[in-house]
Coordinates of C-alpha atoms in Angstrom, one line a residue:
M4 CA 28.5 0.3 -1.2
S5 CA 25.3 1.0 -3.2
L6 CA 25.0 0.0 -6.7
F7 CA 23.5 2.4 -9.2
S8 CA 22.2 1.4 -12.8
Q9 CA 19.8 2.7 -15.5
R10 CA 16.7 0.8 -15.9
P11 CA 17.1 -0.8 -19.5
F12 CA 14.5 0.0 -22.3
S13 CA 14.2 -0.6 -25.9
E14 CA 14.9 2.7 -28.3
R15 CA 12.4 1.0 -30.7
T16 CA 9.6 0.7 -28.4
A17 CA 10.2 4.3 -27.0
N18 CA 10.4 5.6 -30.5
W19 CA 6.9 3.7 -31.3
L20 CA 5.2 4.9 -28.2
Q21 CA 6.4 8.6 -29.0
Q22 CA 5.1 8.4 -32.6
S23 CA 1.6 7.4 -31.1
G24 CA 1.7 11.1 -29.6
L25 CA 3.3 10.4 -26.1
H26 CA 5.6 13.0 -24.7
P27 CA 9.3 11.7 -25.5
L28 CA 10.3 11.5 -21.7
L29 CA 7.0 9.4 -20.9
A30 CA 7.9 7.2 -24.0
R31 CA 11.3 6.4 -22.6
L32 CA 9.9 5.9 -19.0
Y33 CA 7.1 3.6 -20.4
A34 CA 9.4 1.4 -22.5
A35 CA 11.6 1.0 -19.4
R36 CA 8.6 -0.3 -17.4
G37 CA 7.5 -3.0 -20.2
L38 CA 4.9 -1.2 -22.2
Q39 CA 5.4 -2.7 -25.7
T40 CA 2.6 -1.1 -27.8
P41 CA 0.6 2.0 -28.0
D42 CA -2.6 0.0 -27.5
E43 CA -1.2 -0.5 -23.9
L44 CA -1.3 3.2 -23.0
S45 CA -5.1 3.6 -22.7
L46 CA -6.3 3.3 -19.2
D47 CA -9.8 3.6 -20.0
L48 CA -12.4 1.6 -18.1
K49 CA -13.2 -0.7 -21.0
Q50 CA -9.9 -2.0 -20.6
L51 CA -10.7 -3.6 -17.3
L52 CA -10.3 -7.6 -17.4
S53 CA -13.6 -9.4 -17.3
P54 CA -15.1 -10.6 -13.7
T55 CA -16.1 -13.8 -15.8
E56 CA -12.5 -14.8 -15.3
L57 CA -12.1 -14.4 -11.5
K58 CA -13.1 -17.5 -10.1
N59 CA -16.3 -17.7 -8.3
C60 CA -17.2 -13.9 -8.8
I61 CA -20.3 -14.7 -11.2
S62 CA -21.7 -17.6 -8.9
T63 CA -21.2 -15.4 -5.9
A64 CA -22.7 -12.4 -7.8
S65 CA -25.9 -14.6 -8.4
L66 CA -25.8 -15.5 -4.5
L67 CA -25.8 -12.1 -3.4
A68 CA -28.6 -11.1 -6.1
D69 CA -30.7 -13.9 -4.3
I70 CA -29.9 -12.6 -0.7
L71 CA -30.8 -8.8 -1.8
E72 CA -34.2 -10.1 -3.1
R73 CA -35.0 -11.9 -0.2
K74 CA -33.8 -8.6 2.0
E75 CA -31.6 -11.2 4.2
P76 CA -29.7 -9.3 6.8
M77 CA -25.7 -9.1 6.0
L78 CA -22.7 -7.8 7.6
I79 CA -19.3 -7.1 6.1
V80 CA -16.4 -8.3 8.4
A81 CA -13.4 -5.6 7.3
D82 CA -9.6 -5.7 8.1
Y83 CA -8.3 -2.6 10.2
D84 CA -6.0 -1.3 7.4
C85 CA -6.6 1.3 4.4
D86 CA -7.5 -1.5 2.1
G87 CA -9.9 -3.2 4.3
A88 CA -11.8 0.1 5.3
T89 CA -12.1 1.0 1.6
A90 CA -13.3 -2.5 0.6
C91 CA -15.9 -2.3 3.6
A92 CA -17.0 1.3 2.2
V93 CA -17.1 0.0 -1.3
G94 CA -19.1 -3.1 -0.2
L95 CA -21.5 -1.2 1.8
R96 CA -22.2 1.4 -0.7
G97 CA -22.3 -0.7 -3.6
L98 CA -24.8 -3.1 -1.8
R99 CA -27.0 -0.5 -0.8
M100 CA -26.9 1.0 -4.1
L101 CA -28.0 -2.1 -5.9
G102 CA -30.3 -3.5 -3.2
D103 CA -33.7 -2.5 -1.5
P104 CA -32.9 0.2 0.8
E105 CA -34.8 -1.7 3.2
T106 CA -32.3 -4.8 3.3
P107 CA -30.2 -4.5 6.6
I108 CA -26.5 -4.5 5.9
Q109 CA -24.0 -3.8 8.8
F110 CA -20.3 -3.7 9.3
L111 CA -17.7 -4.8 11.6
V112 CA -14.2 -4.3 12.1
P113 CA -12.0 -6.1 14.7
N114 CA -10.1 -4.6 17.2
R115 CA -6.5 -5.4 16.1
F116 CA -5.3 -5.3 19.8
T117 CA -8.2 -7.7 21.5
M118 CA -9.3 -9.6 18.6
G119 CA -6.3 -10.2 16.1
Y120 CA -6.5 -10.2 12.4
G121 CA -9.4 -11.8 10.3
L122 CA -12.7 -13.7 10.8
T123 CA -11.6 -15.2 14.3
P124 CA -14.1 -17.1 16.2
E125 CA -14.4 -14.2 18.7
V126 CA -15.4 -11.9 15.9
V127 CA -18.0 -14.0 14.7
E128 CA -19.7 -14.3 18.0
L129 CA -19.5 -10.8 18.1
A130 CA -21.4 -10.5 14.8
A131 CA -23.8 -12.9 15.9
E132 CA -25.1 -10.3 18.7
Q133 CA -25.7 -7.8 16.1
N134 CA -29.4 -6.4 15.6
P135 CA -30.6 -8.0 13.3
K136 CA -28.3 -11.0 13.6
P137 CA -26.8 -11.3 10.3
K138 CA -27.9 -14.3 7.8
Y139 CA -24.6 -13.9 5.7
L140 CA -21.1 -12.5 6.6
I141 CA -19.1 -11.1 3.9
T142 CA -15.4 -10.8 4.6
V143 CA -13.5 -8.1 2.7
D144 CA -9.6 -8.2 2.7
N145 CA -9.7 -11.0 4.9
G146 CA -10.9 -14.4 5.4
I147 CA -8.9 -16.6 3.2
A148 CA -7.0 -18.2 6.3
S149 CA -10.1 -18.0 8.7
E150 CA -10.9 -21.9 8.9
A151 CA -11.9 -21.8 12.7
G152 CA -14.0 -18.5 12.0
V153 CA -15.9 -20.1 9.3
D154 CA -16.7 -23.2 11.3
R155 CA -17.8 -21.2 14.1
A156 CA -20.1 -18.9 11.9
R157 CA -21.8 -22.2 10.6
E158 CA -22.3 -23.4 14.1
L159 CA -24.1 -20.1 14.9
G160 CA -26.3 -20.6 11.8
M161 CA -24.5 -17.6 9.7
E162 CA -23.0 -18.5 5.9
V163 CA -19.6 -16.8 5.1
I164 CA -19.0 -15.3 1.8
V165 CA -14.9 -14.8 1.7
T166 CA -13.7 -11.8 -0.3
D167 CA -9.9 -11.5 0.1
H168 CA -6.6 -11.0 -2.0
H169 CA -4.1 -12.8 0.4
L170 CA -2.2 -16.0 -0.5
P171 CA -4.2 -19.1 0.7
G172 CA -2.4 -21.6 3.0
D173 CA -2.6 -25.4 2.5
R174 CA -6.3 -25.2 3.5
V175 CA -8.9 -22.9 2.9
P176 CA -12.1 -22.2 5.0
K177 CA -15.5 -24.2 4.3
A178 CA -16.8 -21.1 3.3
T179 CA -20.3 -20.6 1.1
A180 CA -18.1 -18.7 -1.6
I181 CA -14.6 -17.6 -1.7
V182 CA -13.6 -14.8 -4.4
N183 CA -9.8 -14.6 -4.3
P184 CA -7.6 -14.2 -7.5
N185 CA -4.8 -15.9 -5.6
Q186 CA -7.0 -18.9 -4.8
A187 CA -6.1 -22.4 -6.5
G188 CA -7.7 -22.8 -10.1
C189 CA -8.2 -19.3 -10.5
S190 CA -7.5 -18.0 -14.1
F191 CA -8.0 -14.3 -13.4
P192 CA -4.7 -12.6 -15.3
S193 CA -4.0 -10.1 -12.8
K194 CA -3.0 -11.5 -9.2
A195 CA -2.4 -8.1 -8.1
L196 CA -6.0 -6.9 -7.2
A197 CA -6.3 -5.6 -3.5
G198 CA -9.1 -6.4 -1.5
V199 CA -11.1 -3.5 -2.5
G200 CA -10.4 -4.4 -6.1
V201 CA -12.2 -7.8 -5.5
M202 CA -15.0 -6.4 -3.9
F203 CA -15.5 -3.9 -6.6
Y204 CA -15.2 -6.7 -9.0
L205 CA -17.9 -8.6 -7.2
L206 CA -20.3 -5.4 -7.4
V207 CA -19.6 -5.1 -11.1
A208 CA -20.6 -8.9 -11.8
L209 CA -23.6 -8.3 -9.1
R210 CA -25.0 -5.2 -11.2
A211 CA -24.9 -7.4 -14.3
E212 CA -26.7 -10.4 -12.6
L213 CA -29.5 -7.9 -11.6
R214 CA -29.6 -6.3 -14.9
Q215 CA -29.9 -9.7 -16.4
R216 CA -32.8 -10.4 -13.9
G217 CA -34.5 -7.1 -15.3
K218 CA -34.2 -4.9 -12.2
F219 CA -32.9 -2.3 -14.1
T220 CA -31.4 -1.7 -17.9
N221 CA -28.1 -0.3 -18.9
E222 CA -29.6 3.3 -18.9
T223 CA -31.1 3.2 -15.5
Q224 CA -28.6 0.9 -13.7
P225 CA -26.6 2.4 -10.5
K226 CA -23.1 3.9 -11.2
V227 CA -20.8 1.6 -9.2
E228 CA -18.0 3.4 -11.0
N229 CA -18.6 6.3 -8.8
L230 CA -16.8 4.1 -5.9
L231 CA -13.4 4.2 -8.0
D232 CA -12.0 6.8 -5.9
L233 CA -12.3 4.7 -3.0
V234 CA -10.9 1.7 -5.0
A235 CA -7.9 3.7 -6.1
L236 CA -6.9 4.8 -2.4
G237 CA -7.3 1.2 -1.0
T238 CA -5.1 -0.3 -3.9
V239 CA -2.3 2.6 -3.8
A240 CA -2.5 2.5 0.3
D241 CA -1.8 -1.3 0.1
V242 CA 1.1 -1.1 -1.9
A243 CA -0.6 -3.5 -4.7
Q244 CA 1.4 -4.1 -7.7
L245 CA 0.3 -1.7 -10.4
D246 CA -0.1 -3.8 -13.6
R247 CA -2.3 -2.5 -16.2
N248 CA -5.5 -3.6 -14.5
N249 CA -4.9 -1.8 -11.3
R250 CA -3.6 1.2 -13.2
V251 CA -6.8 1.5 -15.1
L252 CA -8.7 1.4 -11.5
V253 CA -6.2 4.1 -10.2
S254 CA -6.5 6.2 -12.9
N255 CA -10.0 6.5 -13.2
G256 CA -10.5 6.9 -9.3
L257 CA -7.9 9.6 -9.5
K258 CA -10.0 11.3 -12.3
R259 CA -12.8 11.4 -9.9
I260 CA -10.7 13.1 -7.2
R261 CA -9.5 15.8 -9.4
A262 CA -12.6 16.7 -11.0
G263 CA -14.2 17.1 -7.5
I264 CA -16.6 14.3 -7.6
S265 CA -15.3 12.0 -5.0
Q266 CA -16.6 10.7 -1.5
S267 CA -17.0 13.5 1.0
G268 CA -14.5 11.6 3.3
I269 CA -11.7 11.7 0.6
Q270 CA -12.4 15.4 0.0
A271 CA -12.0 16.0 3.4
L272 CA -8.9 14.0 3.9
F273 CA -7.3 15.9 1.2
Q274 CA -8.3 19.1 3.3
A275 CA -6.8 17.8 6.7
A276 CA -3.5 16.9 4.9
A277 CA -3.3 20.4 2.9
R278 CA -3.2 18.6 -0.3
D279 CA -5.0 20.0 -3.6
P280 CA -7.4 17.5 -4.9
R281 CA -7.4 19.1 -8.3
K282 CA -3.9 17.8 -8.7
A283 CA -4.3 14.4 -6.6
N284 CA -1.8 11.9 -7.6
T285 CA -0.6 8.5 -6.4
F286 CA 2.0 10.0 -4.0
D287 CA -0.6 11.9 -2.3
L288 CA -2.8 8.6 -1.9
G289 CA 0.2 6.6 -0.5
F290 CA 1.9 9.0 1.4
A291 CA -0.8 11.5 2.5
I292 CA -4.4 10.2 2.5
G293 CA -3.6 6.7 3.3
P294 CA -1.6 7.1 6.4
R295 CA -4.3 9.3 7.9
L296 CA -6.8 6.6 7.3
N297 CA -4.4 3.9 8.5
A298 CA -3.9 5.8 11.8
A299 CA -7.2 5.2 13.0
G300 CA -6.6 1.2 12.7
R301 CA -3.1 1.6 14.2
L302 CA -4.1 3.3 17.4
A303 CA -7.7 3.6 18.1
D304 CA -10.6 1.8 16.0
M305 CA -10.7 1.6 12.2
T306 CA -14.7 2.2 12.6
L307 CA -13.9 5.7 12.8
G308 CA -12.2 5.4 9.3
I309 CA -15.0 3.5 7.7
R310 CA -17.3 6.0 9.1
L311 CA -15.8 8.8 7.2
L312 CA -15.8 7.0 3.9
L313 CA -19.4 6.1 4.5
T314 CA -20.6 9.8 5.4
D315 CA -22.1 12.0 3.0
S316 CA -22.0 15.0 5.4
T317 CA -19.2 17.6 4.4
D318 CA -19.3 18.7 8.0
E319 CA -19.2 14.9 9.6
A320 CA -16.5 14.2 7.1
M321 CA -14.3 17.3 7.9
T322 CA -14.8 16.6 11.8
L323 CA -13.9 12.8 11.5
A324 CA -10.8 13.7 9.0
Q325 CA -9.5 16.2 11.7
E326 CA -9.8 13.3 14.1
L327 CA -7.5 11.2 12.1
D328 CA -5.0 13.8 11.5
R329 CA -4.8 14.2 15.1
I330 CA -4.3 10.6 15.6
N331 CA -1.9 10.4 12.5
R332 CA 0.2 13.0 14.2
E333 CA 0.5 11.2 17.8
R334 CA 1.3 7.7 15.7
R335 CA 4.3 9.9 14.2
V336 CA 5.2 10.7 17.8
I337 CA 5.1 7.0 18.9
E338 CA 6.9 5.8 15.8
T339 CA 9.9 8.4 16.0
G340 CA 10.3 6.9 19.8
M341 CA 10.0 3.2 18.6
Q342 CA 12.5 4.2 15.7
E343 CA 15.2 5.8 18.0
A344 CA 15.0 2.7 20.5
A345 CA 15.5 0.1 17.5
L346 CA 18.5 2.2 16.2
A347 CA 19.9 2.5 19.8
H348 CA 19.7 -1.2 20.1
L349 CA 21.0 -2.0 16.6
A350 CA 24.0 0.3 17.2
E351 CA 24.8 -1.7 20.3
D352 CA 24.9 -4.7 18.0
Q353 CA 27.0 -2.7 15.5
L354 CA 29.5 -2.0 18.4
A355 CA 29.7 -5.6 19.4
G356 CA 30.6 -6.6 15.6
T357 CA 27.5 -8.7 15.4
M358 CA 25.2 -6.7 13.2
A359 CA 27.5 -7.3 10.1
Q360 CA 27.1 -10.9 10.2
R361 CA 23.3 -10.6 10.2
T362 CA 21.0 -11.0 7.2
S363 CA 17.8 -10.4 9.0
I364 CA 16.6 -8.1 12.0
C365 CA 14.2 -9.2 14.7
L366 CA 13.5 -6.8 17.5
W367 CA 11.0 -6.5 20.3
N368 CA 10.5 -3.9 23.4
P369 CA 7.9 -4.3 26.0
E370 CA 7.0 -0.6 25.6
W371 CA 6.4 -0.6 21.9
H372 CA 3.2 -0.2 20.3
Q373 CA 1.8 -3.1 18.3
G374 CA 0.0 -0.7 16.1
V375 CA 3.0 1.0 14.8
V376 CA 5.1 -2.3 14.4
G377 CA 5.0 -2.5 10.8
I378 CA 5.9 1.1 10.0
V379 CA 9.0 0.6 12.3
A380 CA 10.1 -2.6 10.4
S381 CA 9.6 -0.9 6.9
R382 CA 11.8 1.9 8.2
L383 CA 14.3 -0.3 9.4
K384 CA 14.4 -2.5 6.3
E385 CA 15.1 0.7 4.4
R386 CA 17.9 1.9 6.5
F387 CA 19.8 -1.5 6.4
N388 CA 18.7 -3.2 3.5
R389 CA 17.5 -6.5 5.4
P390 CA 14.2 -8.1 5.9
A391 CA 13.0 -6.6 9.5
I392 CA 10.3 -8.0 11.9
V393 CA 9.5 -5.9 14.8
F394 CA 7.2 -7.2 17.9
A395 CA 5.2 -5.9 20.5
P396 CA 3.3 -7.4 23.3
D397 CA -0.1 -8.5 22.6
G398 CA -1.8 -6.4 24.9
N399 CA -3.9 -9.4 26.1
T400 CA -2.3 -12.0 28.4
G401 CA 1.1 -10.2 27.8
E402 CA 2.8 -13.5 27.3
E403 CA 2.7 -13.2 23.2
L404 CA 4.3 -10.9 20.7
R405 CA 2.6 -9.8 17.8
G406 CA 5.1 -9.0 15.0
S407 CA 5.1 -7.3 11.7
G408 CA 7.7 -7.8 8.8
R409 CA 8.7 -6.1 6.0
S410 CA 11.1 -7.6 3.1
L411 CA 13.3 -7.0 0.1
T412 CA 12.5 -7.8 -3.2
G413 CA 13.6 -11.5 -4.2
F414 CA 12.9 -12.5 -0.5
H415 CA 9.6 -14.0 0.1
L416 CA 8.5 -13.2 3.6
R417 CA 5.5 -15.5 3.8
D418 CA 7.1 -18.2 2.3
A419 CA 10.2 -18.0 4.8
L420 CA 7.8 -17.6 7.8
D421 CA 6.4 -20.9 6.2
L422 CA 9.7 -22.4 6.2
V423 CA 10.4 -21.6 9.9
S424 CA 7.2 -23.0 11.0
K425 CA 7.9 -26.4 9.0
R426 CA 11.3 -26.6 10.6
E427 CA 10.0 -25.3 14.0
P428 CA 6.4 -26.6 14.4
G429 CA 4.7 -24.6 17.1
L430 CA 7.1 -21.7 17.0
I431 CA 5.0 -19.5 15.1
L432 CA 1.3 -19.4 16.5
K433 CA -0.1 -17.9 13.7
F434 CA 1.1 -15.9 10.6
G435 CA -0.1 -14.9 7.1
G436 CA 1.1 -12.3 4.4
H437 CA 2.3 -12.1 1.3
A438 CA 6.0 -11.5 -0.4
M439 CA 6.5 -8.1 1.0
A440 CA 4.9 -7.9 4.4
A441 CA 3.7 -10.4 6.8
G442 CA 2.2 -10.4 10.3
L443 CA 2.8 -13.1 12.9
T444 CA 2.3 -14.2 16.5
I445 CA 5.1 -16.1 18.6
R446 CA 5.3 -16.5 22.5
K447 CA 7.3 -14.0 24.3
S448 CA 9.6 -16.8 25.6
D449 CA 10.3 -18.1 22.1
F450 CA 11.5 -14.7 20.9
E451 CA 15.3 -15.8 20.7
K452 CA 14.5 -19.1 19.3
F453 CA 12.5 -17.5 16.5
D454 CA 15.0 -14.8 15.7
A455 CA 18.0 -17.6 15.6
C456 CA 15.7 -19.7 13.1
F457 CA 14.5 -16.8 11.0
Q458 CA 18.0 -15.6 10.5
E459 CA 19.0 -19.3 9.5
V460 CA 16.2 -19.2 7.1
A461 CA 17.6 -15.8 5.9
N462 CA 21.0 -17.1 5.7
S463 CA 20.0 -19.9 3.3
L464 CA 17.9 -17.8 1.0
L465 CA 19.5 -14.3 0.8
T466 CA 22.6 -13.9 -1.7
D467 CA 25.1 -11.2 -1.7
E468 CA 23.7 -9.8 -4.7
L469 CA 20.1 -9.7 -2.9
L470 CA 21.7 -8.0 0.2
E471 CA 23.6 -5.3 -2.1
R472 CA 21.6 -2.0 -1.9
R473 CA 20.7 -1.2 -5.6
H474 CA 19.6 1.9 -7.0
T475 CA 17.7 1.7 -10.4
H476 CA 17.3 5.0 -12.2
D477 CA 15.8 6.4 -15.5
G478 CA 19.1 8.0 -16.6
T479 CA 19.7 11.7 -16.9
L480 CA 17.5 14.8 -17.8
E481 CA 18.8 17.5 -19.7
V482 CA 19.2 21.0 -18.0
S483 CA 16.2 22.0 -20.4
E484 CA 14.0 19.2 -18.8
L485 CA 14.4 20.4 -15.3
T486 CA 11.3 22.4 -15.3
P487 CA 7.9 22.6 -13.2
E488 CA 6.2 21.6 -16.6
I489 CA 7.9 18.3 -16.5
G490 CA 7.3 17.8 -12.8
D491 CA 3.5 18.3 -13.6
L492 CA 3.7 15.8 -16.6
L493 CA 5.4 13.1 -14.3
A494 CA 3.1 14.1 -11.2
E495 CA -0.2 13.1 -13.6
E496 CA 0.7 9.5 -14.4
I497 CA -0.1 6.4 -12.3
W498 CA 3.1 5.3 -10.8
G499 CA 3.6 2.8 -7.9
Q500 CA 4.7 -0.9 -6.8
G501 CA 5.7 -2.6 -9.8
F502 CA 5.4 0.6 -12.0
P503 CA 7.8 2.9 -10.1
Q504 CA 7.9 6.3 -10.0
P505 CA 10.9 7.9 -12.0
V506 CA 14.1 8.5 -10.1
F507 CA 16.7 10.3 -12.4
Y508 CA 20.3 10.6 -12.0
G509 CA 22.9 13.3 -12.4
E510 CA 25.9 15.3 -11.4
F511 CA 25.5 18.5 -9.4
E512 CA 27.6 21.1 -7.9
I513 CA 26.4 21.8 -4.4
A514 CA 26.3 25.6 -4.2
Q515 CA 24.8 25.7 -0.6
Q516 CA 23.5 23.3 2.0
S517 CA 21.8 23.3 5.3
L518 CA 19.7 21.5 7.8
M519 CA 16.0 22.0 8.2
K520 CA 14.4 21.2 11.5
E521 CA 17.7 19.5 12.1
K522 CA 17.0 16.4 10.3
H523 CA 16.7 17.2 6.5
L524 CA 19.2 18.3 4.3
R525 CA 18.5 21.3 2.3
L526 CA 20.6 21.7 -0.9
M527 CA 21.1 24.5 -3.7
L528 CA 22.2 22.5 -6.6
L529 CA 23.7 23.4 -10.0
P530 CA 23.7 20.6 -13.0
V531 CA 27.4 20.0 -14.1
G532 CA 27.3 21.4 -17.5
A533 CA 24.8 23.9 -17.1
A534 CA 25.2 27.2 -18.8
S535 CA 26.6 30.0 -16.5
G536 CA 23.8 32.0 -15.1
N537 CA 21.5 29.3 -14.7
K538 CA 19.7 29.6 -11.3
P539 CA 20.4 26.8 -8.6
I540 CA 17.8 24.5 -7.8
T541 CA 16.4 23.7 -4.8
G542 CA 17.1 20.0 -3.6
V543 CA 15.6 18.3 -0.4
W544 CA 16.9 14.8 1.3
F545 CA 14.6 13.8 4.2
N546 CA 16.0 12.1 7.1
R547 CA 19.7 13.1 6.1
T548 CA 22.0 15.3 8.2
Q549 CA 25.2 14.3 6.8
S550 CA 26.8 16.9 4.1
L551 CA 27.7 16.3 0.7
P552 CA 31.1 17.0 -0.8
A553 CA 31.1 20.2 -3.3
K554 CA 30.3 17.8 -6.5
A555 CA 28.0 14.9 -6.2
K556 CA 26.2 12.4 -8.3
L557 CA 22.8 12.3 -7.1
A558 CA 19.5 10.1 -7.9
Y559 CA 16.4 12.1 -7.3
R560 CA 12.8 12.5 -8.1
L561 CA 11.6 15.5 -9.9
V562 CA 8.8 17.5 -8.5
T563 CA 7.1 20.7 -9.2
D564 CA 6.5 22.9 -5.9
R565 CA 4.2 25.7 -5.6
Y566 CA 4.6 28.6 -3.0
Q567 CA 2.4 31.8 -3.2
G568 CA 1.4 30.9 -6.7
Q569 CA 4.8 30.4 -8.0
A570 CA 5.9 27.0 -9.6
R571 CA 9.0 25.8 -9.0
V572 CA 11.1 22.7 -9.8
Q573 CA 12.3 20.7 -6.7
L574 CA 14.4 17.7 -6.5
M575 CA 13.9 15.1 -3.9
I576 CA 17.0 13.1 -3.5
E577 CA 16.9 9.7 -2.8
A578 CA 20.8 8.4 -3.1
H579 CA 24.1 9.7 -3.5
D580 CA 26.5 7.7 -5.6
E581 CA 29.6 7.8 -3.3
S582 CA 31.7 5.2 -5.9
A583 CA 31.7 8.3 -8.1
E584 CA 33.7 10.0 -5.8
T585 CA 35.9 7.3 -4.9
S586 CA 36.8 6.3 -8.5
R587 CA 38.1 9.7 -9.5

């Protein structure tokens, strides 16, 4: 049974926020998300934390200024997800903006299927073959675990600057410089910067350094803030915690998209996704734009996505965005097949009675695609409320499995894998990640052993309380608040990981229900207590086919749907409180 509870908030704080001019509903929602004073409402760029607190940021900016002055060749080594792609585009655009046009700056993104993740020795050797051979390699969204790659770069006469945000292991590589808010000794107050955020901070520091050297003045300096649309996309798509500093970055990036002054590639992605950039919000970035960019890295080559983010040609951008849209549709087909196979396997476990005893899920299949395992793990985690790791063959020797895992709040996945590796040295060939998501490689022959060991760790760390599905909501809305205007008000705000999108709770009469496309429940809802004559409100529950009783208590998101110029309120159903029926 799921537990439903209202997110607590201070009435006093909510009143204070409301008195500052904030809408009463937003005042309540913000108070419930930890805002204390009206001062915290401002998301102006001036509120950004200073780069001086980010360890090595100023000294690395000075090094980059020297490199630009000497016009030495550089190469950015990207990661193959949305954060890595946007970080690469921000780095390339920013360095070209701040440096001399003659300075050779290239990029390279590893093929996830043949080279794996990060700055591996193989990637370094490929980098050394570029023309001109780079003197400096700059990693974005990777590198903190790349000891062997950094050593190989040195052997080949190249220096490495690591920019990353992932958690470091026991040892860090012997790089020329490391900028990472999560490295030891870094006092930067926000540990939640995504890889693209770290790169942006380095550019801000570099611009200040070049200004100090007299290259330009406050009036003539390049506007690196023009790259904030890319920073917003990478931050949201990487599910980074939206603390105030990240909300400042995302808010200012969204302003550029809404104003129609974003990069050509982002505009083209909005068009391909049939979304209106003038009403762009974090939901669009996380669920429409980000997945289309990620599709390139999952099924093909993220070079395609980075090219899209680098082009200033509207025509080229549209061509590339349409290709990414096609790849994303292909990804959905593959994902659906993998998910059905996974659910069939777990159904057998349920019949055998073993599923109920499991506190974790580990699966692999020789037919599965390694580019999609993370999404399937996420779907299984959501469905069963268990940490899930899904593996696929590595595609090289066929003797190794590459897995991607997703976790529950309270179960730190990377730390759990670290515990497995300490208990069974050599069982995990390599791993990395953070609390909610991680990747790893094991031998195919060791799958059962890994499954058992991971299950033991999960059993020791997961409590009944953590495994109980909980739905936290923001209370009820009055019937007068169920309007398109409130939907628009909520859509304009910056919601995301750590600053969750509002979910409300209410009791409804189900006037009508039917299936859409045989897999989504479409509802006509009347709020209990509404005046007679009120029109039913449309509700949609994605991936639900089971019908609801005549009256039900539901958790929902409120959105505004526009069709043929008409704005209508719509409820996106998240959960059904069945305990309300059983307790009657």
